[in-house]
Amino acid sequence: MRKFLIKICIIFIFICSLFITNVYGFDKKIEAIDDSKDSKIIYLTFDDGPSCNTGSILNTLKTYDVKATFFLIGNQIQGQEAIVKRIVNEGHSVGLHSYTHKTKSIYSNNERFIDEMLKCQDEIYRVTGVKTNIIRFPCGSAKRLNSGFKEKLEYQGFKIYDWNIDSGDGIKPKTAPDRLFKRSIENKMGKNPVILLMHCDYCQKNTCKALPKVIKFYKDKGYEFKVIDKSTPEYYFPFKK
Ligand SMILES: [Zn+2]
């Protein structure tokens, strides 16, 4: 009888341990799902290329194994085809940033704007075979976009991407690298995803210097680096009133 009771106890303990393991495993699974909800995303974006600095930016991105999005100016592509091909071949995304970047004429009327984007699209296609429809307004869409214009852009298949954090290198390219870094990580509102505006024209040498620290910061914070493509939800500033 005593032996029988011991056997019963052993079986009971065994069944209990199985139950606890299952529950524990289940909890772990739930935790994993919750973790995914907290995922943080950053889109590194570089405007105004290609230029003599674009290669340096690409080298840094390669070193840290992260991808970015380049909004290119169409009339800068001729003669710099190799660097544009390199952007695409290394897995980055390309977008349209007008053909001339001459804001006075680009924004003189909507048709002019669309022509500039289409011309830029043709130029990128000529060099890379990629037909991209993601666009960034030169100097941003603020006070330039309204619902009627948005409809016209949609008709052309364009998707708009402004930014929510500005490194400050566009207006003041000579800003010290450490200052650019600080501005690039300033996110008091906790924006997620982060769409970080940077530039890679010939004058943005300090951006090249600041970039490694910016990437390291976001990597350490657990951000995932993604490229903007046609599946990325649009992001644009509020329409002008
Ligand atoms: Zn620009």
CSV table of C-alpha atoms and ligand atoms in Angstrom, one decimal:
chain,number,residue,atom,x,y,z
A,1,MET,CA,0.0,0.0,0.0
A,2,ARG,CA,2.9,2.4,0.9
A,3,LYS,CA,4.6,1.7,-2.4
A,4,PHE,CA,1.4,2.3,-4.2
A,5,LEU,CA,1.0,5.7,-2.6
A,6,ILE,CA,4.6,6.7,-3.4
A,7,LYS,CA,3.9,5.7,-7.1
A,8,ILE,CA,0.8,7.9,-7.1
A,9,CYS,CA,2.7,10.8,-5.6
A,10,ILE,CA,5.5,10.5,-8.3
A,11,ILE,CA,2.9,10.4,-11.1
A,12,PHE,CA,1.1,13.4,-9.6
A,13,ILE,CA,4.3,15.5,-9.3
A,14,PHE,CA,5.2,14.5,-12.9
A,15,ILE,CA,1.8,15.7,-14.2
A,16,CYS,CA,2.1,18.9,-12.2
A,17,SER,CA,5.6,19.7,-13.7
A,18,LEU,CA,4.3,19.1,-17.2
A,19,PHE,CA,1.4,21.5,-16.5
A,20,ILE,CA,3.8,24.2,-15.1
A,21,THR,CA,6.1,23.9,-18.1
A,22,ASN,CA,3.3,24.3,-20.5
A,23,VAL,CA,2.0,27.4,-18.7
A,24,TYR,CA,5.4,28.9,-18.5
A,25,GLY,CA,6.0,28.3,-22.2
A,26,PHE,CA,2.7,29.8,-23.0
A,27,ASP,CA,3.5,32.9,-21.0
A,28,LYS,CA,6.8,33.2,-22.8
A,29,LYS,CA,5.0,33.2,-26.1
A,30,ILE,CA,2.7,36.0,-25.1
A,31,GLU,CA,5.7,38.0,-23.9
A,32,ALA,CA,7.3,37.6,-27.3
A,33,ILE,CA,4.2,38.8,-29.1
A,34,ASP,CA,4.1,41.9,-26.8
A,35,ASP,CA,7.7,42.6,-27.5
A,36,SER,CA,7.0,42.9,-31.2
A,37,LYS,CA,4.4,45.6,-30.5
A,38,ASP,CA,7.1,47.7,-29.0
A,39,SER,CA,9.3,47.5,-32.1
A,40,LYS,CA,10.9,50.7,-33.0
A,41,ILE,CA,11.6,51.7,-36.6
A,42,ILE,CA,13.8,54.3,-38.2
A,43,TYR,CA,14.0,55.4,-41.8
A,44,LEU,CA,17.3,57.1,-42.6
A,45,THR,CA,16.7,59.5,-45.5
A,46,PHE,CA,19.2,61.4,-47.6
A,47,ASP,CA,18.1,64.2,-49.9
A,48,ASP,CA,19.9,66.1,-52.7
A,49,GLY,CA,22.2,63.4,-54.0
A,50,PRO,CA,23.9,62.0,-55.9
A,51,SER,CA,27.1,63.9,-55.1
A,52,CYS,CA,30.8,63.4,-54.2
A,53,ASN,CA,29.6,62.7,-50.6
A,54,THR,CA,27.1,59.9,-51.5
A,55,GLY,CA,29.9,57.3,-51.6
A,56,SER,CA,31.0,58.1,-48.1
A,57,ILE,CA,27.5,57.8,-46.8
A,58,LEU,CA,27.1,54.4,-48.6
A,59,ASN,CA,30.4,53.2,-47.1
A,60,THR,CA,29.2,54.0,-43.6
A,61,LEU,CA,25.8,52.3,-44.2
A,62,LYS,CA,27.7,49.2,-45.4
A,63,THR,CA,30.0,49.2,-42.4
A,64,TYR,CA,27.0,49.2,-40.0
A,65,ASP,CA,24.9,47.0,-42.3
A,66,VAL,CA,21.9,49.3,-42.4
A,67,LYS,CA,19.7,50.4,-45.3
A,68,ALA,CA,18.5,53.9,-46.1
A,69,THR,CA,16.4,55.9,-48.6
A,70,PHE,CA,17.9,58.4,-51.1
A,71,PHE,CA,15.7,61.1,-52.6
A,72,LEU,CA,17.7,62.0,-55.7
A,73,ILE,CA,17.8,65.2,-57.9
A,74,GLY,CA,17.4,64.2,-61.5
A,75,ASN,CA,19.8,66.6,-63.2
A,76,GLN,CA,22.7,65.5,-60.9
A,77,ILE,CA,22.5,61.9,-62.1
A,78,GLN,CA,24.3,62.3,-65.4
A,79,GLY,CA,28.0,61.7,-64.9
A,80,GLN,CA,27.3,60.0,-61.5
A,81,GLU,CA,25.5,57.0,-62.8
A,82,ALA,CA,27.9,54.6,-61.0
A,83,ILE,CA,27.0,55.9,-57.6
A,84,VAL,CA,23.2,55.8,-58.3
A,85,LYS,CA,23.6,52.1,-59.4
A,86,ARG,CA,25.6,51.5,-56.2
A,87,ILE,CA,22.7,52.8,-54.1
A,88,VAL,CA,20.3,50.4,-55.7
A,89,ASN,CA,22.7,47.4,-55.8
A,90,GLU,CA,23.5,47.7,-52.1
A,91,GLY,CA,19.8,47.4,-51.2
A,92,HIS,CA,18.8,51.0,-50.6
A,93,SER,CA,15.7,52.7,-51.8
A,94,VAL,CA,15.6,55.6,-54.3
A,95,GLY,CA,13.0,58.3,-54.4
A,96,LEU,CA,12.3,61.4,-56.5
A,97,HIS,CA,13.3,64.9,-55.3
A,98,SER,CA,12.6,66.8,-58.5
A,99,TYR,CA,14.8,67.3,-61.5
A,100,THR,CA,16.3,70.7,-60.8
A,101,HIS,CA,15.6,71.4,-57.1
A,102,LYS,CA,14.8,75.0,-58.2
A,103,THR,CA,12.0,75.7,-55.8
A,104,LYS,CA,10.8,79.0,-57.4
A,105,SER,CA,10.1,77.3,-60.7
A,106,ILE,CA,9.1,73.9,-59.3
A,107,TYR,CA,6.3,75.4,-57.2
A,108,SER,CA,5.2,77.9,-59.8
A,109,ASN,CA,2.3,75.5,-60.6
A,110,ASN,CA,1.3,71.9,-60.0
A,111,GLU,CA,1.9,70.7,-63.5
A,112,ARG,CA,5.5,72.0,-63.4
A,113,PHE,CA,6.0,70.1,-60.1
A,114,ILE,CA,4.7,66.9,-61.6
A,115,ASP,CA,6.9,67.3,-64.8
A,116,GLU,CA,9.9,67.7,-62.6
A,117,MET,CA,9.1,64.5,-60.7
A,118,LEU,CA,8.4,62.5,-63.9
A,119,LYS,CA,11.7,63.7,-65.4
A,120,CYS,CA,13.5,62.6,-62.3
A,121,GLN,CA,11.7,59.3,-62.5
A,122,ASP,CA,12.8,58.7,-66.1
A,123,GLU,CA,16.4,59.5,-65.2
A,124,ILE,CA,16.5,57.1,-62.3
A,125,TYR,CA,14.9,54.4,-64.5
A,126,ARG,CA,17.4,55.1,-67.3
A,127,VAL,CA,20.3,54.3,-65.0
A,128,THR,CA,18.9,51.6,-62.7
A,129,GLY,CA,15.9,50.1,-64.3
A,130,VAL,CA,13.9,51.0,-61.2
A,131,LYS,CA,10.7,52.9,-61.6
A,132,THR,CA,10.2,54.6,-58.3
A,133,ASN,CA,7.0,56.5,-57.3
A,134,ILE,CA,8.1,57.7,-53.8
A,135,ILE,CA,8.6,61.4,-53.6
A,136,ARG,CA,9.9,64.1,-51.3
A,137,PHE,CA,9.0,67.7,-51.9
A,138,PRO,CA,12.2,69.9,-52.1
A,139,CYS,CA,12.2,71.8,-48.8
A,140,GLY,CA,9.1,69.8,-47.7
A,141,SER,CA,5.4,69.8,-48.5
A,142,ALA,CA,4.4,72.3,-45.8
A,143,LYS,CA,2.3,75.1,-47.2
A,144,ARG,CA,2.6,73.6,-50.7
A,145,LEU,CA,0.3,70.6,-50.5
A,146,ASN,CA,-3.5,70.7,-50.5
A,147,SER,CA,-6.3,68.2,-51.1
A,148,GLY,CA,-6.6,69.0,-54.8
A,149,PHE,CA,-2.9,68.8,-55.5
A,150,LYS,CA,-2.7,65.6,-53.4
A,151,GLU,CA,-5.4,64.0,-55.7
A,152,LYS,CA,-3.3,64.9,-58.8
A,153,LEU,CA,-0.2,63.3,-57.3
A,154,GLU,CA,-2.2,60.2,-56.4
A,155,TYR,CA,-3.4,60.1,-60.0
A,156,GLN,CA,0.3,60.0,-61.0
A,157,GLY,CA,0.9,57.2,-58.5
A,158,PHE,CA,3.1,59.3,-56.3
A,159,LYS,CA,3.4,58.7,-52.6
A,160,ILE,CA,4.7,61.5,-50.4
A,161,TYR,CA,7.2,61.3,-47.6
A,162,ASP,CA,8.2,64.3,-45.4
A,163,TRP,CA,10.1,63.8,-42.2
A,164,ASN,CA,9.6,64.0,-38.4
A,165,ILE,CA,13.1,64.6,-37.2
A,166,ASP,CA,15.5,67.0,-38.9
A,167,SER,CA,19.3,66.7,-38.5
A,168,GLY,CA,19.5,70.3,-39.5
A,169,ASP,CA,22.2,69.7,-42.1
A,170,GLY,CA,20.1,71.1,-45.0
A,171,ILE,CA,19.9,74.7,-43.9
A,172,LYS,CA,23.3,74.7,-42.1
A,173,PRO,CA,25.5,72.1,-43.7
A,174,LYS,CA,28.6,73.3,-41.8
A,175,THR,CA,27.0,72.6,-38.4
A,176,ALA,CA,29.5,70.6,-36.3
A,177,PRO,CA,29.0,66.8,-36.4
A,178,ASP,CA,28.2,66.6,-32.7
A,179,ARG,CA,25.4,69.1,-33.1
A,180,LEU,CA,24.0,67.2,-36.1
A,181,PHE,CA,24.1,64.1,-34.0
A,182,LYS,CA,22.2,65.7,-31.1
A,183,ARG,CA,19.6,67.1,-33.4
A,184,SER,CA,19.2,63.7,-35.1
A,185,ILE,CA,18.4,61.9,-31.9
A,186,GLU,CA,16.2,64.6,-30.4
A,187,ASN,CA,12.8,62.9,-30.1
A,188,LYS,CA,10.9,64.4,-27.2
A,189,MET,CA,7.5,63.3,-28.6
A,190,GLY,CA,8.7,59.7,-28.9
A,191,LYS,CA,7.9,59.5,-32.6
A,192,ASN,CA,7.8,56.0,-34.0
A,193,PRO,CA,8.6,55.4,-36.7
A,194,VAL,CA,11.3,58.0,-37.0
A,195,ILE,CA,11.8,59.5,-40.4
A,196,LEU,CA,15.2,61.3,-40.1
A,197,LEU,CA,16.0,64.0,-42.6
A,198,MET,CA,19.7,64.2,-43.7
A,199,HIS,CA,21.4,65.3,-46.9
A,200,CYS,CA,24.2,64.0,-49.1
A,201,ASP,CA,25.0,66.9,-51.5
A,202,TYR,CA,28.6,68.0,-52.0
A,203,CYS,CA,28.5,70.4,-49.0
A,204,GLN,CA,27.3,67.9,-46.4
A,205,LYS,CA,30.7,66.6,-45.3
A,206,ASN,CA,29.8,66.9,-41.6
A,207,THR,CA,26.8,64.6,-42.2
A,208,CYS,CA,29.3,61.9,-43.2
A,209,LYS,CA,31.2,62.5,-40.0
A,210,ALA,CA,28.0,62.5,-37.8
A,211,LEU,CA,26.4,59.4,-39.4
A,212,PRO,CA,28.3,56.6,-37.6
A,213,LYS,CA,27.3,58.0,-34.2
A,214,VAL,CA,23.7,58.4,-35.3
A,215,ILE,CA,23.5,54.8,-36.5
A,216,LYS,CA,25.2,53.5,-33.3
A,217,PHE,CA,22.7,55.4,-31.1
A,218,TYR,CA,19.6,54.0,-32.8
A,219,LYS,CA,21.1,50.5,-33.0
A,220,ASP,CA,21.8,50.6,-29.3
A,221,LYS,CA,18.2,51.7,-28.6
A,222,GLY,CA,17.0,48.7,-30.5
A,223,TYR,CA,15.6,50.4,-33.6
A,224,GLU,CA,15.1,48.5,-36.8
A,225,PHE,CA,16.4,50.3,-39.9
A,226,LYS,CA,14.0,50.2,-42.9
A,227,VAL,CA,13.8,51.7,-46.3
A,228,ILE,CA,10.8,53.6,-47.6
A,229,ASP,CA,9.2,51.8,-50.5
A,230,LYS,CA,5.7,51.8,-52.1
A,231,SER,CA,4.3,49.7,-49.2
A,232,THR,CA,5.4,52.3,-46.6
A,233,PRO,CA,2.5,54.4,-45.3
A,234,GLU,CA,2.7,58.0,-46.6
A,235,TYR,CA,3.8,60.7,-44.2
A,236,TYR,CA,3.3,64.4,-45.0
A,237,PHE,CA,2.8,67.6,-43.1
A,238,PRO,CA,-0.7,69.0,-42.6
A,239,PHE,CA,-2.3,70.7,-45.6
A,240,LYS,CA,-2.1,74.4,-46.0
A,241,LYS,CA,-5.2,76.3,-44.9
B,1,ZN,ZN,16.4,69.0,-51.1
